[in-house]
CSV table of C-alpha atoms and ligand atoms in Angstrom, one decimal:
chain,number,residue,atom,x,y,z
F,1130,UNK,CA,159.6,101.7,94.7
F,1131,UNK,CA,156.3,99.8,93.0
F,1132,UNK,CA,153.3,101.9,92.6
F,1133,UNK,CA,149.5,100.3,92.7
F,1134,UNK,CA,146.7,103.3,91.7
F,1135,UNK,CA,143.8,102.3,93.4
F,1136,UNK,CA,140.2,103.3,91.5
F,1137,UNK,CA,136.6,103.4,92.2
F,1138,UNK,CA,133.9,103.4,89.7
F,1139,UNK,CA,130.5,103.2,89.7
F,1140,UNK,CA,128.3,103.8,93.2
F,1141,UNK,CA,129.8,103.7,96.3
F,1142,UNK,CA,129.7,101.5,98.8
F,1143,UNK,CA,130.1,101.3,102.4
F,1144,UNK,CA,133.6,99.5,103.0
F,1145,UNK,CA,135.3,101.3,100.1
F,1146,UNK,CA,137.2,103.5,102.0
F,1147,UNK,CA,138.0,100.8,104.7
F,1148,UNK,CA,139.4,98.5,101.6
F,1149,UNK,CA,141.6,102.1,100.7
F,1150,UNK,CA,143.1,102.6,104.1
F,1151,UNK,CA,143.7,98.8,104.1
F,1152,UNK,CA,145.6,98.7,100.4
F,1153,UNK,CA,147.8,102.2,101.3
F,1154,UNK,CA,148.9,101.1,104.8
F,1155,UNK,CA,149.5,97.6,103.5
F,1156,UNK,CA,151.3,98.8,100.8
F,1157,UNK,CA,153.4,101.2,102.9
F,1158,UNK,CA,154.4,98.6,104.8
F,1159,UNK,CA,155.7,96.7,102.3
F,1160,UNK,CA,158.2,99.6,100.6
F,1161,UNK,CA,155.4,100.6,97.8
F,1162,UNK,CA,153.3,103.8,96.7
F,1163,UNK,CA,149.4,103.9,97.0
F,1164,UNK,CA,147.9,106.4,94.8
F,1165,UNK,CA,144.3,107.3,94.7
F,1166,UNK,CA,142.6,107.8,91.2
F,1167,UNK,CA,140.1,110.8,91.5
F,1168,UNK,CA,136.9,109.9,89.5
F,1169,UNK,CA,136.8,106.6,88.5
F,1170,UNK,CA,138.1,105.4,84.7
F,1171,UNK,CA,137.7,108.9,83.7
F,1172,UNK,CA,139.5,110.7,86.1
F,1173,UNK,CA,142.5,107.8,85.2
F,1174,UNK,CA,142.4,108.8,81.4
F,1175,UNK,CA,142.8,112.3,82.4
F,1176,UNK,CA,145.7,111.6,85.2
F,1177,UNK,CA,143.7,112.7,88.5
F,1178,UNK,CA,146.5,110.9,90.5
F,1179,UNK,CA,147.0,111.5,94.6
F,1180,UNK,CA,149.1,109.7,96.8
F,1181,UNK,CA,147.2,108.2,99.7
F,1182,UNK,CA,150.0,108.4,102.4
F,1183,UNK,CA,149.5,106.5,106.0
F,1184,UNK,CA,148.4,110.0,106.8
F,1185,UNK,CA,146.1,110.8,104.0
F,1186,UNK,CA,143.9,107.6,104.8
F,1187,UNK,CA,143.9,107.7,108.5
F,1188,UNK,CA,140.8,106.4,109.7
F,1189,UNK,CA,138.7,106.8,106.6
F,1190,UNK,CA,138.1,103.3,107.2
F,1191,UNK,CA,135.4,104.3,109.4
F,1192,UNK,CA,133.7,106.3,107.0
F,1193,UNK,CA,131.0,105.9,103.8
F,1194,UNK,CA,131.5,107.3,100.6
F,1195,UNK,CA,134.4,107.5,99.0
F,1196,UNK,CA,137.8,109.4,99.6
F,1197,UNK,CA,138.8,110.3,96.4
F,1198,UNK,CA,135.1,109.7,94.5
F,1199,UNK,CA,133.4,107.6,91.9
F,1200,UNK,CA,132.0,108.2,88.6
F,1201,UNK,CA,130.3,106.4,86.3
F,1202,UNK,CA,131.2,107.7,83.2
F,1203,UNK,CA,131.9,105.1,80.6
F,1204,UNK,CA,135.3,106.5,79.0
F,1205,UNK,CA,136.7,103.0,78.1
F,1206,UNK,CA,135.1,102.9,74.4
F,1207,UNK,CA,136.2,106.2,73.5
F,1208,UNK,CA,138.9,106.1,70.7
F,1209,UNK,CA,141.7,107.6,72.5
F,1210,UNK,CA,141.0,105.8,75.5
F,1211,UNK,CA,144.1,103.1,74.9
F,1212,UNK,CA,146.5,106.1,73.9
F,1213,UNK,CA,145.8,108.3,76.9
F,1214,UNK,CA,146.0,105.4,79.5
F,1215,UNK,CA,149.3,104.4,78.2
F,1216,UNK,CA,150.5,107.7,78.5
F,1217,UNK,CA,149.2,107.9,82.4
F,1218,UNK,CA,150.4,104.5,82.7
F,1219,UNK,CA,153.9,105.4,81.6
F,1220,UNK,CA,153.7,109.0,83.6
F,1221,UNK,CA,153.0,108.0,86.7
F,1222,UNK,CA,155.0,104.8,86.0
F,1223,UNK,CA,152.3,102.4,87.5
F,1224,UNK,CA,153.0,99.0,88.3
F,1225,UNK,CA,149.5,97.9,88.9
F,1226,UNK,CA,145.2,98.7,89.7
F,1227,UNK,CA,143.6,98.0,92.4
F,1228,UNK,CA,139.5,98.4,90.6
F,1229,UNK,CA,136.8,98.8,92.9
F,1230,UNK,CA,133.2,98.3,92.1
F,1231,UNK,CA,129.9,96.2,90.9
F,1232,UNK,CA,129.4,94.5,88.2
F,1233,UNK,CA,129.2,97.1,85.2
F,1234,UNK,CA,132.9,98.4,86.7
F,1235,UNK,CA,134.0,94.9,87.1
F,1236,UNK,CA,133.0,94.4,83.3
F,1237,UNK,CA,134.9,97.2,82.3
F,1238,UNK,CA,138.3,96.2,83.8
F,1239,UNK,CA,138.0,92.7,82.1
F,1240,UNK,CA,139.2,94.9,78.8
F,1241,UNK,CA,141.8,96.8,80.8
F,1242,UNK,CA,143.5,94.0,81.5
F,1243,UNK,CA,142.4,91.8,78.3
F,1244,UNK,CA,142.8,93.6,75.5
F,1245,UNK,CA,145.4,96.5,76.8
F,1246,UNK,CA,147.4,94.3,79.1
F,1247,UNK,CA,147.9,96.0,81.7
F,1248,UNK,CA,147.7,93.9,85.5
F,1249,UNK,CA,144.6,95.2,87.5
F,1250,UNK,CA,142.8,93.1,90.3
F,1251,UNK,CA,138.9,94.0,90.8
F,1252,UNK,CA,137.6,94.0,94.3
F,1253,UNK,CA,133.6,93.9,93.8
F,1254,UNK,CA,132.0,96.6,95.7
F,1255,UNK,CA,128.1,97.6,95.5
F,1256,UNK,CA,125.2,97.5,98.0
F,1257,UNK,CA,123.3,95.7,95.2
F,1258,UNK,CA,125.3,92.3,95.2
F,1259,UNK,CA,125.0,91.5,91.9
F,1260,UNK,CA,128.4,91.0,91.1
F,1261,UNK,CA,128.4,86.8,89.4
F,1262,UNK,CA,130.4,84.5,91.0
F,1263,UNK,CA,130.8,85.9,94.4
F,1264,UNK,CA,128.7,85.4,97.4
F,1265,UNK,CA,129.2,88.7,98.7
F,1266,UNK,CA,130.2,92.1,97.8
F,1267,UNK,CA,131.3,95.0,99.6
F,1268,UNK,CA,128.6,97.2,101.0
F,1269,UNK,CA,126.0,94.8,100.6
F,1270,UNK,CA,125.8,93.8,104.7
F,1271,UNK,CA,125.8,97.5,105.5
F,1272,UNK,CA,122.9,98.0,103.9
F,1273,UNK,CA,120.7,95.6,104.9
F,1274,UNK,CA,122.2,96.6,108.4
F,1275,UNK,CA,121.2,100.6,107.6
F,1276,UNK,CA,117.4,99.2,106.8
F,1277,UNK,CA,117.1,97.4,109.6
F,1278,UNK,CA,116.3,99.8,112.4
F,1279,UNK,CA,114.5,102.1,110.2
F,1280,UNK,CA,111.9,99.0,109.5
F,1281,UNK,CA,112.3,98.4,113.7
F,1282,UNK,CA,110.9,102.0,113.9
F,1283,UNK,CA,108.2,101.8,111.5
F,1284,UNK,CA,106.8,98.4,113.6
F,1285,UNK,CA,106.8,100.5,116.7
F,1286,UNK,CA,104.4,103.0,115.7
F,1287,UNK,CA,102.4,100.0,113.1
F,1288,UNK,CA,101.5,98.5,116.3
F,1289,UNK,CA,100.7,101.4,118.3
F,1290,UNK,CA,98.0,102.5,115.9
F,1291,UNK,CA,96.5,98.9,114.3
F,1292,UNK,CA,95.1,98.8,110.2
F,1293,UNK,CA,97.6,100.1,108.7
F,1294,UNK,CA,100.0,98.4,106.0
F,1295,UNK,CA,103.8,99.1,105.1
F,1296,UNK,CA,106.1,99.1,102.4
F,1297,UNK,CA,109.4,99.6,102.5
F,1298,UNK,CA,111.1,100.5,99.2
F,1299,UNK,CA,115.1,99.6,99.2
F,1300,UNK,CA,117.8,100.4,96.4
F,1301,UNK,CA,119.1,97.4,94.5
F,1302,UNK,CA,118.3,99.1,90.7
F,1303,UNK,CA,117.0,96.2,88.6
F,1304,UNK,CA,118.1,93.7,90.7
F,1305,UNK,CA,116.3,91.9,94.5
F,1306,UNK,CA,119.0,90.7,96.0
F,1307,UNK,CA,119.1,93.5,98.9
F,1308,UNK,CA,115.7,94.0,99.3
F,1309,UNK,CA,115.6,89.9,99.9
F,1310,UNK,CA,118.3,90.5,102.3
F,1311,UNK,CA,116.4,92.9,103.8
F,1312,UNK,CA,113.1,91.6,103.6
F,1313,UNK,CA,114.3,87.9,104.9
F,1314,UNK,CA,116.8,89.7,107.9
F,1315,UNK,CA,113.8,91.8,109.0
F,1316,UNK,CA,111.1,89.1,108.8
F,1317,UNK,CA,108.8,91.0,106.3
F,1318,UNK,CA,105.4,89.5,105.7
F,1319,UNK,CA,106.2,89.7,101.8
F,1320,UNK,CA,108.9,91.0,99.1
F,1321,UNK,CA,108.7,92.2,95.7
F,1322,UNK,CA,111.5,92.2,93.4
F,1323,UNK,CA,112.3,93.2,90.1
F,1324,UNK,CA,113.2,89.6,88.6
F,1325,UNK,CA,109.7,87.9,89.5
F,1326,UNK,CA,106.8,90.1,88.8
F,1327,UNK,CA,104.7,91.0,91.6
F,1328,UNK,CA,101.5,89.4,92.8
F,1329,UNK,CA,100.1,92.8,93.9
F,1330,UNK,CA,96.7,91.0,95.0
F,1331,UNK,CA,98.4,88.2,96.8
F,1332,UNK,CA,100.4,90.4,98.4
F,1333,UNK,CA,97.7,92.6,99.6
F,1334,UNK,CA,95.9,89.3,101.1
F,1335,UNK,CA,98.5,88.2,103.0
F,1336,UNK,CA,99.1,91.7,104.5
F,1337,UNK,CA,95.4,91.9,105.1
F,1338,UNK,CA,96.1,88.5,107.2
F,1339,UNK,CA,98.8,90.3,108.7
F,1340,UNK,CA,96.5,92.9,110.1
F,1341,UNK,CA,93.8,90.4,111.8
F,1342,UNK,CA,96.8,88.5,113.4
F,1343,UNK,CA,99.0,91.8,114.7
F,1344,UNK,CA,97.6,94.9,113.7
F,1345,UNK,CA,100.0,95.5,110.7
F,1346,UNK,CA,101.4,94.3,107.7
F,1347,UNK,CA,105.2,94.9,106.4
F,1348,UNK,CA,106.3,94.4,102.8
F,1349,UNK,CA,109.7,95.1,101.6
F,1350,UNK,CA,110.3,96.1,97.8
F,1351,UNK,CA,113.0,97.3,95.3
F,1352,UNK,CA,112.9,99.9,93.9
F,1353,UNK,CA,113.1,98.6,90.3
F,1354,UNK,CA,110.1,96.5,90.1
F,1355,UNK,CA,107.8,99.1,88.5
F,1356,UNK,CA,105.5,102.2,89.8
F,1357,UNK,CA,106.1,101.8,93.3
F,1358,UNK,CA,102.6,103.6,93.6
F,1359,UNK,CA,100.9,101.6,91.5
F,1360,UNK,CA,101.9,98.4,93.4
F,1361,UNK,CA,101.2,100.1,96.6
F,1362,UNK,CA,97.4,101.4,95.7
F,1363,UNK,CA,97.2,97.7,94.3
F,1364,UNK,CA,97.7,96.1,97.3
F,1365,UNK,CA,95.6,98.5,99.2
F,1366,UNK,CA,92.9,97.7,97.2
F,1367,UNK,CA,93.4,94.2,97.9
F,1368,UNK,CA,93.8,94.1,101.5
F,1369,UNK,CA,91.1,96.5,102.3
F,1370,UNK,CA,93.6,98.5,104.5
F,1371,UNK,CA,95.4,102.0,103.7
F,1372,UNK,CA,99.1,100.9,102.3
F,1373,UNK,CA,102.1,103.7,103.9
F,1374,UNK,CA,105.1,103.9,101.5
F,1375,UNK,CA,109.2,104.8,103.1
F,1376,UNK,CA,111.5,104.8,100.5
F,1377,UNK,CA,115.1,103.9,102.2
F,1378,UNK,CA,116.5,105.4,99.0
F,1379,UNK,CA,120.4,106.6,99.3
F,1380,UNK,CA,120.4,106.5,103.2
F,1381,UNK,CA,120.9,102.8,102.5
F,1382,UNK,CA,124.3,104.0,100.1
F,1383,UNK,CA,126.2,106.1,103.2
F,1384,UNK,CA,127.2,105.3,106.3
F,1385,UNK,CA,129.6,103.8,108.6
F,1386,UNK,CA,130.3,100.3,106.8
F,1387,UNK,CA,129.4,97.2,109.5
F,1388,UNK,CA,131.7,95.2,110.9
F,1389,UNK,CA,131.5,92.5,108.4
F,1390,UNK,CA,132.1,95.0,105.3
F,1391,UNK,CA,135.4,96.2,107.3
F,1392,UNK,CA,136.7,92.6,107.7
F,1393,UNK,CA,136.2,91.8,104.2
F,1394,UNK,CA,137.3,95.1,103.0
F,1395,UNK,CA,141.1,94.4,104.6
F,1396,UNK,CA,140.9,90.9,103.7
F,1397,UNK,CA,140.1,91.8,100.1
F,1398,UNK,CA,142.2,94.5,99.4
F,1399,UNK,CA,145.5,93.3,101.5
F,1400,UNK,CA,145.6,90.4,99.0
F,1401,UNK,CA,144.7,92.4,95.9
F,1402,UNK,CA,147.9,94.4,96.8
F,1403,UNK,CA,149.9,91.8,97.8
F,1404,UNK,CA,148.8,90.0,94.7
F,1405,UNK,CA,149.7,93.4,92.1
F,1406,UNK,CA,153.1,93.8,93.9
F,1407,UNK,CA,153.8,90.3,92.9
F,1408,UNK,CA,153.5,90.8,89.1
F,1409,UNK,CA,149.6,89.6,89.0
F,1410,UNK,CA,146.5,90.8,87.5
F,1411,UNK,CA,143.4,89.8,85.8
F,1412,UNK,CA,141.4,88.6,89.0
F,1413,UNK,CA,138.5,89.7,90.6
F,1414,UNK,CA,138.6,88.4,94.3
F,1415,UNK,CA,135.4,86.8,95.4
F,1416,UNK,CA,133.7,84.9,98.4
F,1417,UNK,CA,132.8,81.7,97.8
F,1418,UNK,CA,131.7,78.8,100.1
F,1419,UNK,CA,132.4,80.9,102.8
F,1420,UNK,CA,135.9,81.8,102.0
F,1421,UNK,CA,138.4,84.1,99.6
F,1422,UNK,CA,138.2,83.0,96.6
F,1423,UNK,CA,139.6,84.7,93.6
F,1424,UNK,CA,138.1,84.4,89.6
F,1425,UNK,CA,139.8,85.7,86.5
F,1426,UNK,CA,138.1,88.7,84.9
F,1427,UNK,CA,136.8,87.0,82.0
F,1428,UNK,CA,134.7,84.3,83.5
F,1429,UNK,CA,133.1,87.5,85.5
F,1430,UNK,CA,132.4,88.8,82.0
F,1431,UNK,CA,130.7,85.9,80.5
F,1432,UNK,CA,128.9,84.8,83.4
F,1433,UNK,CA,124.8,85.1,83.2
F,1434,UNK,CA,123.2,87.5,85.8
F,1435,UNK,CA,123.5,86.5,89.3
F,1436,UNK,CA,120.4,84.6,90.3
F,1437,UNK,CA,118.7,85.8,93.2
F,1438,UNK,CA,118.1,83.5,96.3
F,1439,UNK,CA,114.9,81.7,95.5
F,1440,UNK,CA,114.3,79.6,98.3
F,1441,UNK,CA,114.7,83.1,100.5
F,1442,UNK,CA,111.9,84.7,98.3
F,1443,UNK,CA,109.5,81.6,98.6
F,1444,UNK,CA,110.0,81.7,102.2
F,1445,UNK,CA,108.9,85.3,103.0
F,1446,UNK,CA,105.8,85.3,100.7
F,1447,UNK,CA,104.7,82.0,101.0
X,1877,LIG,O1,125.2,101.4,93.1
X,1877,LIG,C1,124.0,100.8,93.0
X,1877,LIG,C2,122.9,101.7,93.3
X,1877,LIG,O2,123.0,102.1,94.7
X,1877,LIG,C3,121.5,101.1,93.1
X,1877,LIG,O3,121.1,100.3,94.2
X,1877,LIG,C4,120.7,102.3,92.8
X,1877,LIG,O4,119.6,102.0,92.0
X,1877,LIG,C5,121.6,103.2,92.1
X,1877,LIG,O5,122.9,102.8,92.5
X,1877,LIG,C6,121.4,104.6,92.3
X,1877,LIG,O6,122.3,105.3,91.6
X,1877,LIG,P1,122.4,106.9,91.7
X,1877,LIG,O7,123.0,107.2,93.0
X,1877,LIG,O8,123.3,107.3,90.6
X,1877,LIG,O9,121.0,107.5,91.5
């Protein structure tokens, strides 16, 4: 009987354990083992193996976080690594990896399968959606879902009680992608993101507009673009009006994954397995044009950064 280890590295996402369930009972189905690797890359060097039985992963589909945990401990560039993964490899006789993740995971498998040669498929999972050559990634829609009513509930009491402005600080690290989401789904009056420095006294003005027209002003930020408080008293000072700060922070991370995230997360990992069973590796599967798409690991690698959606950001802060 063929047996795929299935790993996750780097932060969760929600979907992750929907794309497990889908991968063990898929791969039940079809006469093969599903075992879960506990602790990302480093937990496979040191052979944290469990087998993820129909049983073991009913219903975590529904659920955030993940089953067996993550890690982002970089173990791949230690000396031994090679040694010890062959001997896992060998133990637990594997016959493929299933590699979940965002982009600094996705870079790591490229030399898994590279320069080791061993067949792994990457799924790309992170609420950020930074991953290159994909559309979409795991996690991403259930976060800008999560933010959502949180920013419906702040409008409620910004209009109740009129002068006030908001900003809403989302995750995304160094990258904007979610807070555009966010900021664009939500119909924010402005967003600030880490690859375009902000405009704190434009920003402030068209807040202050905001206010004359409605009573408020909403602004959505990530979290990497700087002092949060410094852009906030900066905008205050250019609006006139006291600025309110909610950091979403790791609320937006947990959570039931949407709709959207479970779809993809079957569709994903179904074929990832399907695709190991047969004998390949050395893809990550991607959406592209509105479809599955798949790309081999090292395009992923050399690709630049993934650019964020331009005409999005023009459109909420012109
Ligand atoms: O996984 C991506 C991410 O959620 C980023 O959006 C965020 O900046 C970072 O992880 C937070 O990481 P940690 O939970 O390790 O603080």
């Amino acid at each position: 009987m063929k047996r795929i280890a299935i790993l996750v590295s780097g932060g969760d996402a929600p979907g992750v354990n929907a794309a497990i369930e889908a991968a063990a009972r898929w791969l039940a189905a079809h006469h093969a083992e599903a075992w879960g690797v506990r602790g990302g890359f480093a937990g496979l060097l040191a052979g944290k193996l469990e087998p993820l039985t129909p049983s073991a992963v009913a219903g975590i589909g529904a659920r955030g976080g993940v089953l067996f945990g993550t890690s982002r401990e970089r173990v791949l560039g230690e000396p031994d690594a090679p040694e010890r993964l062959h001997r896992v490899w060998a133990d637990n006789r594997l016959d493929g990896l299933l590699v979940l993740g965002g982009d600094g995971t996705i870079r790591q498998a490229t030399k898994i399968v590279y320069e080791w040669g061993y067949p792994l498929i990457a799924l790309p999972c992170t609420i950020d959606n930074d991953v290159p050559l994909t559309e979409r990634s795991l996690g991403h829609d259930s976060a800008s879902n999560r933010a959502l009513p949180l920013i419906d509930a702040i409008r409620d009491t910004a209009s109740a009680l009129p002068g006030r402005l908001f900003v809403v600080e989302t995750l995304g690290g160094s990258t904007g992608h979610l807070a555009i989401a966010v900021a664009f789904a939500a119909q924010a009056d402005a967003v600030a993101v880490p690859e375009i420095k902000a405009d704190a006294v434009a920003v402030g003005r068209k807040l202050a507009a905001a206010v004359e027209q409605r009573g408020y002003g909403l602004a959505v930020a990530c979290e990497g673009i700087g002092r949060m408080a410094d852009f906030c008293d900066a905008v205050a000072a250019a609006a006139g009006y006291r600025v309110r700060l909610t950091a979403l922070g790791h609320t937006q991370r947990g959570g039931p994954p949407s709709a959207a995230d479970r779809e993809l997360a079957r569709v994903w990992a179904e074929l990832g397995a399907a695709e190991l069973l047969a004998g390949a590796g050395g893809q990550m599967l991607a959406w592209q044009a509105g479809a599955i798409g798949t790309v081999p690991l090292p395009d992923v690698f050399a690709a630049p950064p993934k650019a964020i959606n331009r005409q999005w950001y023009e459109q909420i802060n012109e």
